[in-house]
Amino acid sequence: MGGWIAQLLALHEPSRVHSMVLLCPATDLTWHISQLPEARKQLAATGVFLQQSEYVSSGGIPLSEALIQDGNTQHLLLHECAAELSEKPTPAHAEQDGEGQRGRIFPEPRRMFPEPRQTFPESRRRLLQVAIECPVHILHGMQDEVIPWEESTSLAQSLSSASVVVELVKDADHRLSRPQDIARLLTAVEGSIQLGSL
C-alpha cells in the first residue's frame, strides 16, 4: 500500500516530491480487496477483514471497514469506473475459494476488472491519467504472488510523467528482499535522487 500512498503524497504535495521509487505498487488496493467474496463476508459480519498472508505468522493482516471505505475515496486509476464496475456481477475468477491463492489480493494477471480497461470509450480513458510529473522508477518481481507485475506496467502508462522506468525482475517475488534485489533498489534510489535534483 506504500506505493499508492506515495502517489497520493506526490499529487497533494508536488513541490516537495522530486522523484519516486515504487516497489510492487498496488494502486487502488482497497477496491480490489472489497471485491473479494471472503472480504465482503467478514466485513459484513465483524467490520474487519483478515487478509491471509505469507508475511505474517498467524491470524492474517487486519483491514477495517473504515480503512476500506477511506481508501475507496482515494482512487487514482479507477475513479468513477469503480462505482460502475462494482455494480456488475462479480467476475467468475473472484468466486474461487481462497485456498491456493494465499496472500493474493488482486485477481490473476490481466483480469483485474470485469470489463477490460481497453474497452472503455475514449471519454472514460482520461479518468485513468494520474497527474504525477516527477521521475518515477518502479521495481516489480515477476514472480510476485500478491500483486501481479502487470499492475506496474499499467500504472506506468497512466502516469503523466515523461520519465517513468519500469524494472521487472524475472525471478523475484513480492518481497524483493534478496541481496541482489536490495542492490537494485539502492541503485534505483541513487538514480532517482540524481534525476530529482535536475
PDB file of C-alpha atoms in Angstrom:
ATOM      1  CA  MET A   1       0.000   0.000   0.000  1.00  0.00           C
ATOM      2  CA  GLY A   2       3.042   2.261   0.404  1.00  0.00           C
ATOM      3  CA  GLY A   3       3.335   2.819  -3.345  1.00  0.00           C
ATOM      4  CA  TRP A   4      -0.255   4.031  -3.514  1.00  0.00           C
ATOM      5  CA  ILE A   5       0.261   6.357  -0.544  1.00  0.00           C
ATOM      6  CA  ALA A   6       3.434   7.725  -2.152  1.00  0.00           C
ATOM      7  CA  GLN A   7       1.464   8.574  -5.281  1.00  0.00           C
ATOM      8  CA  LEU A   8      -1.185  10.376  -3.245  1.00  0.00           C
ATOM      9  CA  LEU A   9       1.541  12.360  -1.487  1.00  0.00           C
ATOM     10  CA  ALA A  10       3.088  13.331  -4.826  1.00  0.00           C
ATOM     11  CA  LEU A  11      -0.304  14.564  -6.024  1.00  0.00           C
ATOM     12  CA  HIS A  12      -1.043  16.576  -2.874  1.00  0.00           C
ATOM     13  CA  GLU A  13       2.492  17.945  -2.344  1.00  0.00           C
ATOM     14  CA  PRO A  14       4.091  18.064  -5.820  1.00  0.00           C
ATOM     15  CA  SER A  15       6.587  20.761  -4.839  1.00  0.00           C
ATOM     16  CA  ARG A  16       8.011  18.500  -2.119  1.00  0.00           C
ATOM     17  CA  VAL A  17       8.229  15.253  -4.100  1.00  0.00           C
ATOM     18  CA  HIS A  18      11.013  15.469  -6.685  1.00  0.00           C
ATOM     19  CA  SER A  19      11.191  11.769  -7.639  1.00  0.00           C
ATOM     20  CA  MET A  20       9.841   8.413  -6.501  1.00  0.00           C
ATOM     21  CA  VAL A  21      10.871   4.768  -6.328  1.00  0.00           C
ATOM     22  CA  LEU A  22       7.892   2.409  -6.039  1.00  0.00           C
ATOM     23  CA  LEU A  23       8.117  -1.267  -5.120  1.00  0.00           C
ATOM     24  CA  CYS A  24       5.367  -3.542  -6.423  1.00  0.00           C
ATOM     25  CA  PRO A  25       2.779  -0.738  -6.156  1.00  0.00           C
ATOM     26  CA  ALA A  26      -0.829  -1.745  -5.518  1.00  0.00           C
ATOM     27  CA  THR A  27      -2.723   1.313  -6.677  1.00  0.00           C
ATOM     28  CA  ASP A  28      -6.387   1.430  -5.605  1.00  0.00           C
ATOM     29  CA  LEU A  29      -5.761  -1.608  -3.416  1.00  0.00           C
ATOM     30  CA  THR A  30      -8.843  -1.250  -1.229  1.00  0.00           C
ATOM     31  CA  TRP A  31     -11.238  -1.542  -4.151  1.00  0.00           C
ATOM     32  CA  HIS A  32      -9.716  -4.854  -5.136  1.00  0.00           C
ATOM     33  CA  ILE A  33      -9.921  -6.083  -1.547  1.00  0.00           C
ATOM     34  CA  SER A  34     -13.580  -5.056  -1.330  1.00  0.00           C
ATOM     35  CA  GLN A  35     -14.358  -7.242  -4.369  1.00  0.00           C
ATOM     36  CA  LEU A  36     -13.155 -10.434  -2.677  1.00  0.00           C
ATOM     37  CA  PRO A  37     -16.156 -12.549  -1.601  1.00  0.00           C
ATOM     38  CA  GLU A  38     -14.457 -13.550   1.660  1.00  0.00           C
ATOM     39  CA  ALA A  39     -13.642  -9.917   2.436  1.00  0.00           C
ATOM     40  CA  ARG A  40     -17.244  -8.882   1.897  1.00  0.00           C
ATOM     41  CA  LYS A  41     -18.422 -11.686   4.178  1.00  0.00           C
ATOM     42  CA  GLN A  42     -16.019 -10.835   7.015  1.00  0.00           C
ATOM     43  CA  LEU A  43     -16.571  -7.074   6.759  1.00  0.00           C
ATOM     44  CA  ALA A  44     -20.338  -7.557   6.950  1.00  0.00           C
ATOM     45  CA  ALA A  45     -20.017  -9.830   9.970  1.00  0.00           C
ATOM     46  CA  THR A  46     -17.286  -8.162  12.022  1.00  0.00           C
ATOM     47  CA  GLY A  47     -16.225  -4.933  10.299  1.00  0.00           C
ATOM     48  CA  VAL A  48     -12.715  -6.357   9.859  1.00  0.00           C
ATOM     49  CA  PHE A  49     -11.194  -8.484   7.104  1.00  0.00           C
ATOM     50  CA  LEU A  50      -8.232 -10.700   7.976  1.00  0.00           C
ATOM     51  CA  GLN A  51      -6.134 -10.867   4.813  1.00  0.00           C
ATOM     52  CA  GLN A  52      -4.172 -14.088   4.865  1.00  0.00           C
ATOM     53  CA  SER A  53      -0.527 -13.553   4.043  1.00  0.00           C
ATOM     54  CA  GLU A  54       2.713 -15.484   3.956  1.00  0.00           C
ATOM     55  CA  TYR A  55       4.360 -12.466   5.561  1.00  0.00           C
ATOM     56  CA  VAL A  56       2.632 -12.805   8.962  1.00  0.00           C
ATOM     57  CA  SER A  57       2.920 -15.826  11.224  1.00  0.00           C
ATOM     58  CA  SER A  58      -0.769 -16.204  12.118  1.00  0.00           C
ATOM     59  CA  GLY A  59      -4.150 -14.513  12.088  1.00  0.00           C
ATOM     60  CA  GLY A  60      -3.696 -12.511   8.932  1.00  0.00           C
ATOM     61  CA  ILE A  61      -3.459  -8.763   8.380  1.00  0.00           C
ATOM     62  CA  PRO A  62      -6.491  -6.943   9.877  1.00  0.00           C
ATOM     63  CA  LEU A  63      -8.097  -4.460   7.478  1.00  0.00           C
ATOM     64  CA  SER A  64     -11.002  -2.486   8.919  1.00  0.00           C
ATOM     65  CA  GLU A  65     -14.121  -1.437   7.065  1.00  0.00           C
ATOM     66  CA  ALA A  66     -13.176   2.186   7.821  1.00  0.00           C
ATOM     67  CA  LEU A  67      -9.838   1.700   6.070  1.00  0.00           C
ATOM     68  CA  ILE A  68     -11.527   0.149   3.034  1.00  0.00           C
ATOM     69  CA  GLN A  69     -14.109   2.943   2.831  1.00  0.00           C
ATOM     70  CA  ASP A  70     -11.489   5.679   3.176  1.00  0.00           C
ATOM     71  CA  GLY A  71      -9.260   4.053   0.580  1.00  0.00           C
ATOM     72  CA  ASN A  72     -12.152   3.864  -1.829  1.00  0.00           C
ATOM     73  CA  THR A  73     -12.346   7.672  -1.797  1.00  0.00           C
ATOM     74  CA  GLN A  74      -8.680   7.907  -2.876  1.00  0.00           C
ATOM     75  CA  HIS A  75      -8.716   6.005  -6.166  1.00  0.00           C
ATOM     76  CA  LEU A  76      -6.210   7.078  -8.786  1.00  0.00           C
ATOM     77  CA  LEU A  77      -6.837   4.703 -11.671  1.00  0.00           C
ATOM     78  CA  LEU A  78     -10.434   3.681 -11.079  1.00  0.00           C
ATOM     79  CA  HIS A  79     -12.200   6.950 -10.222  1.00  0.00           C
ATOM     80  CA  GLU A  80     -15.806   6.815 -11.420  1.00  0.00           C
ATOM     81  CA  CYS A  81     -15.204   3.460 -13.060  1.00  0.00           C
ATOM     82  CA  ALA A  82     -15.115   1.739  -9.647  1.00  0.00           C
ATOM     83  CA  ALA A  83     -18.740   2.510  -8.890  1.00  0.00           C
ATOM     84  CA  GLU A  84     -19.755   1.377 -12.361  1.00  0.00           C
ATOM     85  CA  LEU A  85     -17.823  -1.876 -12.141  1.00  0.00           C
ATOM     86  CA  SER A  86     -18.862  -2.685  -8.574  1.00  0.00           C
ATOM     87  CA  GLU A  87     -22.485  -2.787  -9.728  1.00  0.00           C
ATOM     88  CA  LYS A  88     -21.698  -5.539 -12.211  1.00  0.00           C
ATOM     89  CA  PRO A  89     -21.675  -9.251 -11.298  1.00  0.00           C
ATOM     90  CA  THR A  90     -18.530 -10.407  -9.550  1.00  0.00           C
ATOM     91  CA  PRO A  91     -16.195 -11.947 -12.155  1.00  0.00           C
ATOM     92  CA  ALA A  92     -16.060 -15.721 -12.102  1.00  0.00           C
ATOM     93  CA  HIS A  93     -12.416 -15.840 -11.074  1.00  0.00           C
ATOM     94  CA  ALA A  94     -13.172 -13.856  -7.916  1.00  0.00           C
ATOM     95  CA  GLU A  95     -15.612 -16.521  -6.736  1.00  0.00           C
ATOM     96  CA  GLN A  96     -12.892 -19.104  -6.352  1.00  0.00           C
ATOM     97  CA  ASP A  97     -12.071 -20.270  -2.864  1.00  0.00           C
ATOM     98  CA  GLY A  98      -9.076 -18.608  -1.285  1.00  0.00           C
ATOM     99  CA  GLU A  99      -7.141 -21.858  -0.879  1.00  0.00           C
ATOM    100  CA  GLY A 100      -4.202 -21.923  -3.251  1.00  0.00           C
ATOM    101  CA  GLN A 101      -4.410 -18.146  -3.633  1.00  0.00           C
ATOM    102  CA  ARG A 102      -2.955 -17.416  -0.205  1.00  0.00           C
ATOM    103  CA  GLY A 103      -1.899 -13.812   0.079  1.00  0.00           C
ATOM    104  CA  ARG A 104      -3.146 -12.801  -3.375  1.00  0.00           C
ATOM    105  CA  ILE A 105      -5.307  -9.710  -3.215  1.00  0.00           C
ATOM    106  CA  PHE A 106      -5.542  -8.891  -6.894  1.00  0.00           C
ATOM    107  CA  PRO A 107      -7.095 -11.404  -9.290  1.00  0.00           C
ATOM    108  CA  GLU A 108      -4.973 -13.253 -11.788  1.00  0.00           C
ATOM    109  CA  PRO A 109      -2.901 -11.004 -14.096  1.00  0.00           C
ATOM    110  CA  ARG A 110      -4.805  -9.152 -16.811  1.00  0.00           C
ATOM    111  CA  ARG A 111      -8.130  -9.987 -15.177  1.00  0.00           C
ATOM    112  CA  MET A 112      -8.350  -7.044 -12.794  1.00  0.00           C
ATOM    113  CA  PHE A 113     -11.727  -5.817 -13.949  1.00  0.00           C
ATOM    114  CA  PRO A 114     -14.975  -7.404 -15.116  1.00  0.00           C
ATOM    115  CA  GLU A 115     -14.566  -5.195 -18.181  1.00  0.00           C
ATOM    116  CA  PRO A 116     -11.040  -4.763 -19.616  1.00  0.00           C
ATOM    117  CA  ARG A 117      -9.721  -1.221 -19.423  1.00  0.00           C
ATOM    118  CA  GLN A 118      -9.073  -1.004 -23.131  1.00  0.00           C
ATOM    119  CA  THR A 119     -12.795  -1.340 -23.861  1.00  0.00           C
ATOM    120  CA  PHE A 120     -13.631   1.916 -22.106  1.00  0.00           C
ATOM    121  CA  PRO A 121     -14.626   4.628 -24.613  1.00  0.00           C
ATOM    122  CA  GLU A 122     -12.160   7.461 -25.171  1.00  0.00           C
ATOM    123  CA  SER A 123     -14.212   9.803 -22.972  1.00  0.00           C
ATOM    124  CA  ARG A 124     -13.620   7.487 -19.999  1.00  0.00           C
ATOM    125  CA  ARG A 125      -9.933   6.789 -20.590  1.00  0.00           C
ATOM    126  CA  ARG A 126      -8.991  10.260 -19.435  1.00  0.00           C
ATOM    127  CA  LEU A 127     -10.044   9.178 -15.938  1.00  0.00           C
ATOM    128  CA  LEU A 128      -7.099   6.794 -15.867  1.00  0.00           C
ATOM    129  CA  GLN A 129      -4.490   9.568 -16.097  1.00  0.00           C
ATOM    130  CA  VAL A 130      -2.506  10.151 -12.894  1.00  0.00           C
ATOM    131  CA  ALA A 131      -1.134  13.695 -12.844  1.00  0.00           C
ATOM    132  CA  ILE A 132       2.287  12.927 -11.368  1.00  0.00           C
ATOM    133  CA  GLU A 133       5.029  14.788 -13.217  1.00  0.00           C
ATOM    134  CA  CYS A 134       8.183  13.826 -11.293  1.00  0.00           C
ATOM    135  CA  PRO A 135      10.521  10.987 -12.354  1.00  0.00           C
ATOM    136  CA  VAL A 136       9.260   7.565 -11.245  1.00  0.00           C
ATOM    137  CA  HIS A 137      11.179   4.284 -11.045  1.00  0.00           C
ATOM    138  CA  ILE A 138       9.073   1.176 -10.457  1.00  0.00           C
ATOM    139  CA  LEU A 139      10.563  -2.142  -9.354  1.00  0.00           C
ATOM    140  CA  HIS A 140       8.457  -5.296  -9.550  1.00  0.00           C
ATOM    141  CA  GLY A 141       9.209  -9.001  -9.264  1.00  0.00           C
ATOM    142  CA  MET A 142       7.621 -11.101 -11.997  1.00  0.00           C
ATOM    143  CA  GLN A 143       7.081 -13.938  -9.506  1.00  0.00           C
ATOM    144  CA  ASP A 144       5.086 -11.631  -7.220  1.00  0.00           C
ATOM    145  CA  GLU A 145       2.356 -13.782  -5.685  1.00  0.00           C
ATOM    146  CA  VAL A 146       0.416 -10.852  -4.225  1.00  0.00           C
ATOM    147  CA  ILE A 147       0.373  -8.053  -6.811  1.00  0.00           C
ATOM    148  CA  PRO A 148       0.680  -9.027 -10.486  1.00  0.00           C
ATOM    149  CA  TRP A 149       3.559  -7.262 -12.224  1.00  0.00           C
ATOM    150  CA  GLU A 150       1.139  -6.105 -14.922  1.00  0.00           C
ATOM    151  CA  GLU A 151      -0.122  -3.609 -12.350  1.00  0.00           C
ATOM    152  CA  SER A 152       3.173  -1.743 -12.627  1.00  0.00           C
ATOM    153  CA  THR A 153       3.165  -1.566 -16.415  1.00  0.00           C
ATOM    154  CA  SER A 154      -0.444  -0.384 -16.333  1.00  0.00           C
ATOM    155  CA  LEU A 155       0.419   2.310 -13.807  1.00  0.00           C
ATOM    156  CA  ALA A 156       3.397   3.457 -15.886  1.00  0.00           C
ATOM    157  CA  GLN A 157       1.111   4.039 -18.844  1.00  0.00           C
ATOM    158  CA  SER A 158      -1.215   6.134 -16.697  1.00  0.00           C
ATOM    159  CA  LEU A 159       1.383   8.441 -15.121  1.00  0.00           C
ATOM    160  CA  SER A 160       1.724  11.896 -16.683  1.00  0.00           C
ATOM    161  CA  SER A 161       5.478  11.981 -16.137  1.00  0.00           C
ATOM    162  CA  ALA A 162       7.644  11.544 -19.228  1.00  0.00           C
ATOM    163  CA  SER A 163      10.337   9.963 -17.046  1.00  0.00           C
ATOM    164  CA  VAL A 164       8.967   6.594 -15.932  1.00  0.00           C
ATOM    165  CA  VAL A 165      11.078   3.436 -15.719  1.00  0.00           C
ATOM    166  CA  VAL A 166       9.599   0.013 -15.003  1.00  0.00           C
ATOM    167  CA  GLU A 167      12.211  -2.544 -13.931  1.00  0.00           C
ATOM    168  CA  LEU A 168      10.921  -6.113 -13.945  1.00  0.00           C
ATOM    169  CA  VAL A 169      12.941  -8.760 -12.121  1.00  0.00           C
ATOM    170  CA  LYS A 170      12.051 -12.115 -13.644  1.00  0.00           C
ATOM    171  CA  ASP A 171      12.969 -14.352 -10.707  1.00  0.00           C
ATOM    172  CA  ALA A 172      11.950 -12.027  -7.840  1.00  0.00           C
ATOM    173  CA  ASP A 173       8.798 -12.226  -5.704  1.00  0.00           C
ATOM    174  CA  HIS A 174       6.832  -9.636  -3.745  1.00  0.00           C
ATOM    175  CA  ARG A 175       9.440  -9.248  -1.032  1.00  0.00           C
ATOM    176  CA  LEU A 176      12.287  -8.009  -3.235  1.00  0.00           C
ATOM    177  CA  SER A 177      14.493  -8.659  -0.216  1.00  0.00           C
ATOM    178  CA  ARG A 178      17.337 -10.760  -1.611  1.00  0.00           C
ATOM    179  CA  PRO A 179      20.785  -9.127  -1.681  1.00  0.00           C
ATOM    180  CA  GLN A 180      20.584  -8.623  -5.440  1.00  0.00           C
ATOM    181  CA  ASP A 181      17.094  -7.099  -5.107  1.00  0.00           C
ATOM    182  CA  ILE A 182      18.277  -4.673  -2.437  1.00  0.00           C
ATOM    183  CA  ALA A 183      21.218  -3.749  -4.669  1.00  0.00           C
ATOM    184  CA  ARG A 184      18.772  -2.944  -7.478  1.00  0.00           C
ATOM    185  CA  LEU A 185      16.713  -0.858  -5.068  1.00  0.00           C
ATOM    186  CA  LEU A 186      19.720   1.144  -3.884  1.00  0.00           C
ATOM    187  CA  THR A 187      20.766   1.778  -7.482  1.00  0.00           C
ATOM    188  CA  ALA A 188      17.243   2.923  -8.315  1.00  0.00           C
ATOM    189  CA  VAL A 189      17.164   5.262  -5.304  1.00  0.00           C
ATOM    190  CA  GLU A 190      20.538   6.784  -6.214  1.00  0.00           C
ATOM    191  CA  GLY A 191      19.404   7.348  -9.782  1.00  0.00           C
ATOM    192  CA  SER A 192      16.103   8.774  -8.607  1.00  0.00           C
ATOM    193  CA  ILE A 193      17.861  11.275  -6.341  1.00  0.00           C
ATOM    194  CA  GLN A 194      20.016  12.420  -9.233  1.00  0.00           C
ATOM    195  CA  LEU A 195      17.027  12.864 -11.530  1.00  0.00           C
ATOM    196  CA  GLY A 196      15.067  14.664  -8.843  1.00  0.00           C
ATOM    197  CA  SER A 197      17.863  17.193  -8.358  1.00  0.00           C
ATOM    198  CA  LEU A 198      17.972  18.226 -12.034  1.00  0.00           C
TER     199      LEU A 198
END
